[in-house]
XYZ file of N, CA and C in Angstrom:
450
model
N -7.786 23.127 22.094
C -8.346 21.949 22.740
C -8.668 20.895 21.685
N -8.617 19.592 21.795
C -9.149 18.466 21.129
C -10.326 18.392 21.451
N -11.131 17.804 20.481
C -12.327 17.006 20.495
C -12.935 16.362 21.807
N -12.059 15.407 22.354
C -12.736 14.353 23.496
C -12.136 15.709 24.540
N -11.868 16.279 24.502
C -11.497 17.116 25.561
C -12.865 18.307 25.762
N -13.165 18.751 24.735
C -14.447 19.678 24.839
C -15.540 19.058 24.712
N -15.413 17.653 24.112
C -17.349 16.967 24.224
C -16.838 15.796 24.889
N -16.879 16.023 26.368
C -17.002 14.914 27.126
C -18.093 14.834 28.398
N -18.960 15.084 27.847
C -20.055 14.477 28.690
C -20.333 13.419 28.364
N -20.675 12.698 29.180
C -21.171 11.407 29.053
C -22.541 10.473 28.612
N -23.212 11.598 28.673
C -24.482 11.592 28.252
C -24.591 11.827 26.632
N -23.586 11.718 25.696
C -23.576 11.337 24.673
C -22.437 10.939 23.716
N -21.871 10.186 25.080
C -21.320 9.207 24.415
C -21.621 7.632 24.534
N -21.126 7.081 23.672
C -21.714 6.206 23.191
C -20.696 4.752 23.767
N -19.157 5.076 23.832
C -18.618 4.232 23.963
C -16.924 4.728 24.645
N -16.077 3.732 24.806
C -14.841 4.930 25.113
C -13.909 3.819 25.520
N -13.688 3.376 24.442
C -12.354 1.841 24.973
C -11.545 1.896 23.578
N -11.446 0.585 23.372
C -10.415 0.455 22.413
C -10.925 -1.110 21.463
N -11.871 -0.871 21.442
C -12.388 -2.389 20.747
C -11.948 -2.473 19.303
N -12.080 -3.520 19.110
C -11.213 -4.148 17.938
C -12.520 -3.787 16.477
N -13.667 -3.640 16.796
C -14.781 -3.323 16.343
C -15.629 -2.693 16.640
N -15.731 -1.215 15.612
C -16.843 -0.243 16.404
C -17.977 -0.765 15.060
N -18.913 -0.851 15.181
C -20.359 -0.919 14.417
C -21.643 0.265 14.880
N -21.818 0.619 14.046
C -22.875 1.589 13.983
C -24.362 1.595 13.198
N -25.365 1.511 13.443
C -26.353 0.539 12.912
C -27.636 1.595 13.072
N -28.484 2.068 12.173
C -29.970 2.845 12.590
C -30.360 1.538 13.088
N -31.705 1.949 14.391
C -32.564 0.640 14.273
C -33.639 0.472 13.329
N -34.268 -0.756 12.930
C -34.752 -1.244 12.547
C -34.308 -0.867 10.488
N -33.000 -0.673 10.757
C -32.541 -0.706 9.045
C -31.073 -1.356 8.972
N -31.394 -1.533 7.481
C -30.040 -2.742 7.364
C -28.544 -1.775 7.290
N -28.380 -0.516 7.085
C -27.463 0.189 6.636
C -26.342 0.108 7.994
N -25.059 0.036 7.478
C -24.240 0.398 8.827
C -22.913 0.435 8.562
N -22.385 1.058 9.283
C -20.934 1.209 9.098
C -20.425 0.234 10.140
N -19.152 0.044 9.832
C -18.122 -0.760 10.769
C -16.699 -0.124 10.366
N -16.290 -0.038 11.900
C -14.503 0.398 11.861
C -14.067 -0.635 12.540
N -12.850 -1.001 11.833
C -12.496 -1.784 12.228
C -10.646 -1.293 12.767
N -10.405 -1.653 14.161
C -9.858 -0.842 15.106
C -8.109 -2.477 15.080
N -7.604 -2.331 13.974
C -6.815 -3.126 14.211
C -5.596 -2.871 14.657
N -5.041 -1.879 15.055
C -4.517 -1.435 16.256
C -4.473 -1.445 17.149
N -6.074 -1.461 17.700
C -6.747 -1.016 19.206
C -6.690 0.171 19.507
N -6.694 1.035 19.421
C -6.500 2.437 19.834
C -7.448 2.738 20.462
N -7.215 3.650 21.639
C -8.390 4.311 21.923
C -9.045 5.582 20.786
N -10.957 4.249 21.132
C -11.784 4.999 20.153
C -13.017 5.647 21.281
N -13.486 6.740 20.866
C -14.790 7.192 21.816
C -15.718 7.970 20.445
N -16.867 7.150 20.679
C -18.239 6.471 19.793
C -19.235 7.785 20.754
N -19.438 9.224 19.859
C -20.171 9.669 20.176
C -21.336 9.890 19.520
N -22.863 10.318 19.900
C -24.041 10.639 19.487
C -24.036 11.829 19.089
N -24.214 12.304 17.906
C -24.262 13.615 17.864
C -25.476 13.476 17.339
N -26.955 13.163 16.872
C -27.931 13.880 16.302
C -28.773 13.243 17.507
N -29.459 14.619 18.139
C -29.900 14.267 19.390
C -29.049 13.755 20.969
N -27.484 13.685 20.744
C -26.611 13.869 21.348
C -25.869 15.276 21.542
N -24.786 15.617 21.166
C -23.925 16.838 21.201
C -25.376 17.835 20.304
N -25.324 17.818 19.443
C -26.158 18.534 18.804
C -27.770 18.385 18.774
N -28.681 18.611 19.731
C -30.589 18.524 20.092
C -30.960 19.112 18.218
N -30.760 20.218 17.828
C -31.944 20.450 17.024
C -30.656 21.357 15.714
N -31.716 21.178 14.494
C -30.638 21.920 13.342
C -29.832 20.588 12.415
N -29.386 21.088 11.105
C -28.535 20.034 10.397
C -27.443 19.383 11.143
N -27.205 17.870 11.170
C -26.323 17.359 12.107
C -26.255 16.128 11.156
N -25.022 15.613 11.369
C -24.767 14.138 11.425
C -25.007 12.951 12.588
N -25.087 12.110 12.241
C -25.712 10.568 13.454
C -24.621 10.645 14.552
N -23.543 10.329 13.999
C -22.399 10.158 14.814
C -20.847 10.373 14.741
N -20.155 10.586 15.695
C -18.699 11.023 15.226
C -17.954 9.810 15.986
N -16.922 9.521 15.408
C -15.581 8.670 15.909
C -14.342 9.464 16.319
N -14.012 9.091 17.213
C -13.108 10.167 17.373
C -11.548 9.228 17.866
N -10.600 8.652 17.517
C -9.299 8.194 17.648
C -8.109 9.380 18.259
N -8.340 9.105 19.908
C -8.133 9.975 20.737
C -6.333 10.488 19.919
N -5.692 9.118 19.920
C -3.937 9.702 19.473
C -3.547 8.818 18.304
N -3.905 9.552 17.238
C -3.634 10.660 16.835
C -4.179 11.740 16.736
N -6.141 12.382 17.512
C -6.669 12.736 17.280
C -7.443 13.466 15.644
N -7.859 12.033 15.487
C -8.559 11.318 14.027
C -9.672 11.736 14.651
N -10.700 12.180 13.468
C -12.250 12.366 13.645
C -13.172 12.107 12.406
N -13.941 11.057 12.683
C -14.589 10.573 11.630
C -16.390 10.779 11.528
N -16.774 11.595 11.133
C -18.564 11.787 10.838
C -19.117 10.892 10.209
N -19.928 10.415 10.521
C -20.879 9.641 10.193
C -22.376 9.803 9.934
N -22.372 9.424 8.594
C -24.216 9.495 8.743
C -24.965 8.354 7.791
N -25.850 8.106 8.493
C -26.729 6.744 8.010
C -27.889 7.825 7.446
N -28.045 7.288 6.068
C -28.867 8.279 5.340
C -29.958 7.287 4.585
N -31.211 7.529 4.188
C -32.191 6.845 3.717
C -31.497 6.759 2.144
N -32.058 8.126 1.630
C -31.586 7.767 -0.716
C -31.018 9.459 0.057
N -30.721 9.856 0.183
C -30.689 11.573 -0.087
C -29.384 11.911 0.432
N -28.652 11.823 -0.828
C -27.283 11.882 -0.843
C -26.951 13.534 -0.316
N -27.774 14.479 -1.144
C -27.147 15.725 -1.077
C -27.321 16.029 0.556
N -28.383 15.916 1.120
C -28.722 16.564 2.412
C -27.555 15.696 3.404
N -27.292 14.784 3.013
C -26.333 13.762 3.855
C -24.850 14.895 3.443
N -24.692 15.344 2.729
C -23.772 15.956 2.371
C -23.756 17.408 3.291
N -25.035 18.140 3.298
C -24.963 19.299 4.014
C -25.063 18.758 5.436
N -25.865 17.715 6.172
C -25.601 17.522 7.298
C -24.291 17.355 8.180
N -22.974 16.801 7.545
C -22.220 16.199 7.611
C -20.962 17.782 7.714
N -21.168 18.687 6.428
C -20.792 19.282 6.894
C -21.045 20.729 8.164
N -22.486 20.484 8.051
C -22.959 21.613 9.243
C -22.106 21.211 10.461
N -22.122 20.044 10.316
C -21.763 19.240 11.456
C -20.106 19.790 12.079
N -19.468 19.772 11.079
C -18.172 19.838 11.011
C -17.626 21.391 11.789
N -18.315 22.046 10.464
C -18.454 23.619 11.190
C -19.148 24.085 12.552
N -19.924 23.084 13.191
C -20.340 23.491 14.588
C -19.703 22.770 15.172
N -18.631 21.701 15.350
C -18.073 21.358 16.182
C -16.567 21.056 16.122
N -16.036 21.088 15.253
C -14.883 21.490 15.084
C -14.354 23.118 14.494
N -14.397 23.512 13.394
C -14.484 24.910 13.119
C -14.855 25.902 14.046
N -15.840 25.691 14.292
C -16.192 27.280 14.995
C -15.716 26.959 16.731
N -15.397 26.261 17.409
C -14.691 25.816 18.778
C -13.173 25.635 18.253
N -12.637 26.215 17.049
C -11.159 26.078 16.370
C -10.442 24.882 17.853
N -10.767 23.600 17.368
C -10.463 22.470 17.585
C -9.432 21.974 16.972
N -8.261 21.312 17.532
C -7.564 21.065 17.023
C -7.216 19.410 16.994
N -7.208 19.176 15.431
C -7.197 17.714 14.848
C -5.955 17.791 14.017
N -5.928 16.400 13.465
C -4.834 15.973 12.700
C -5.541 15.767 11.131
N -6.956 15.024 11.485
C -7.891 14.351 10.537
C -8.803 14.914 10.743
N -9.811 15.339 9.719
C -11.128 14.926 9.803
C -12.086 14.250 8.632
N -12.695 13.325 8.554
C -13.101 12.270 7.654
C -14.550 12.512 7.882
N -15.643 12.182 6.086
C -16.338 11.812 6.146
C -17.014 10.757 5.944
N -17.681 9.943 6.199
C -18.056 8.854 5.546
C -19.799 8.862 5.846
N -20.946 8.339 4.730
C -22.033 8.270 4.607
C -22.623 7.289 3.686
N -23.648 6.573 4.858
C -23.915 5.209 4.575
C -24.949 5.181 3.737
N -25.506 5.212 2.488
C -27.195 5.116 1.692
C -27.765 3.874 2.013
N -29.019 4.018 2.271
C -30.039 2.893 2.397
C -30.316 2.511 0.658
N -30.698 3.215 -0.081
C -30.483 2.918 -1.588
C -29.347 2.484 -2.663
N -29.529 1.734 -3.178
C -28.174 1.286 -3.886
C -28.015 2.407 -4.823
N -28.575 3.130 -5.442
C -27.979 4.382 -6.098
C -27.495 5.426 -5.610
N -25.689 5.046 -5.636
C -24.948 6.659 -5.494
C -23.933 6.951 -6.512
N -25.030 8.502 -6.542
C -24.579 9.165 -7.389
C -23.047 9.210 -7.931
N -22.812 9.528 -8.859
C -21.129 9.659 -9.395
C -21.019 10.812 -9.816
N -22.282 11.631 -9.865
C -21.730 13.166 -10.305
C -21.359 14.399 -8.858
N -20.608 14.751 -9.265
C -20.447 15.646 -8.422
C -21.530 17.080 -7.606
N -21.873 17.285 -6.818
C -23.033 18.010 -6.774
C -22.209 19.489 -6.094
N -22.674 20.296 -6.086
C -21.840 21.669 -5.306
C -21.688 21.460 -4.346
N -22.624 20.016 -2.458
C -22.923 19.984 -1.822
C -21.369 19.013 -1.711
N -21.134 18.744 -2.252
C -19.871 17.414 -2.304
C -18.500 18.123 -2.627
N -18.586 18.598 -3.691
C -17.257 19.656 -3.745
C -17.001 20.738 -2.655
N -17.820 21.084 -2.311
C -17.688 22.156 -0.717
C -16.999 21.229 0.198
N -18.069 20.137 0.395
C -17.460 19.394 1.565
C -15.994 18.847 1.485
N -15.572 18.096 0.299
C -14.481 17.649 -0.027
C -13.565 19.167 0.563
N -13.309 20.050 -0.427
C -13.040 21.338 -0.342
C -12.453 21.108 1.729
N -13.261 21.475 2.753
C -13.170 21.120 3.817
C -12.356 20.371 4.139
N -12.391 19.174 3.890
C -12.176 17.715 4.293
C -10.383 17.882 3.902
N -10.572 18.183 2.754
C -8.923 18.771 2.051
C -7.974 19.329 2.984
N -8.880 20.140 3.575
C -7.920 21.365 4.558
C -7.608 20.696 5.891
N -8.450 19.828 6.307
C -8.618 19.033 6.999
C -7.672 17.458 7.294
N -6.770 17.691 6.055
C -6.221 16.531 6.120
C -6.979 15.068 5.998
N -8.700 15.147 5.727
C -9.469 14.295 5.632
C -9.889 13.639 4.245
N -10.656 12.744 4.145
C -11.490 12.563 2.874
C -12.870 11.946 2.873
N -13.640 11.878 2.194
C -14.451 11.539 2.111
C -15.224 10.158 1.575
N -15.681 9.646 2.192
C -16.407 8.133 1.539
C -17.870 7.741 1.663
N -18.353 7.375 0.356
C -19.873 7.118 0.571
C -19.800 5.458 0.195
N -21.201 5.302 0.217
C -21.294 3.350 -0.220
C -22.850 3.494 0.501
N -23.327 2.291 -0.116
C -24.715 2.205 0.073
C -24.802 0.734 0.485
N -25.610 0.222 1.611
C -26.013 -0.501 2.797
C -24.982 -0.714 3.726
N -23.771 -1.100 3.752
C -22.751 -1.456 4.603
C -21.208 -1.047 4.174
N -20.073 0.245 5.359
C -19.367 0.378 4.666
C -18.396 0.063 5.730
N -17.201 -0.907 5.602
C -16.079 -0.881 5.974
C -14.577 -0.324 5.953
N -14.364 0.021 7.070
C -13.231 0.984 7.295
C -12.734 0.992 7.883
N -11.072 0.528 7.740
C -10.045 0.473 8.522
C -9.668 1.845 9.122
N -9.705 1.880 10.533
C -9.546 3.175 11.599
C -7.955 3.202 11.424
């Protein structure tokens, strides 16, 4: 099964068209991602922390680019690179991995509220990469605002 095929309730999702611009924003902070959908493809903008996933390590949100079935994690993180790192992948392993879901992609990307990110490698980052590898994915960080062509 795909992704939008096993988490489709509606009650946490977030969105489910094809807009030319998905934006993703904590409230009341400046940090945010933007995809930018110049294709149009159908995209569906789900909630996963306090959405798909109530309680336990999780990421904010997933993107999911129904065809080619692309899947992108997301997390808006304060300074705390490493835990953004284990969230992101808990994430991965409870909803793709262990429901052996079948993707093409899976991508991380994580937004810092602090302008310091790190350049060293931490064990929490090489695991995940590691993943992401097998995954046909990769990984991207940046701190206050990160843009990304879907």
């Amino acid at each position: 099964m795909t992704f939008d095929e096993t988490y489709a309730d509606p009650s946490y999702t977030i969105s489910d068209d094809n807009r030319s611009i998905v934006v993703l924003k904590d409230k009341k902070e400046r940090r945010e991602y933007i995809g930018e959908n110049i294709d149009r493809k159908q995209i569906i903008v789900y909630l996963v922390d306090d959405g798909i996933i109530k309680s336990g390590e999780r990421c904010d949100y997933t993107l999911c680019l129904c065809d080619p079935n692309i899947l992108y994690f997301i997390e808006l993180k304060g300074g705390n690179y490493t835990k953004a790192l284990s969230q992101i992948y808990t994430t991965i392993e409870s909803l793709v991995i262990g429901p052996r879901l079948s993707t093409s992609e899976v991508h991380a990307r994580i937004v810092l509220s602090k302008v310091r990110v790190p350049n060293v490698r931490s064990a929490e980052e090489t695991k995940l990469n590691k993943l992401l590898k097998r995954l046909n994915g990769n990984l991207k960080k940046t701190s206050q605002k990160m843009i990304d062509i879907l």
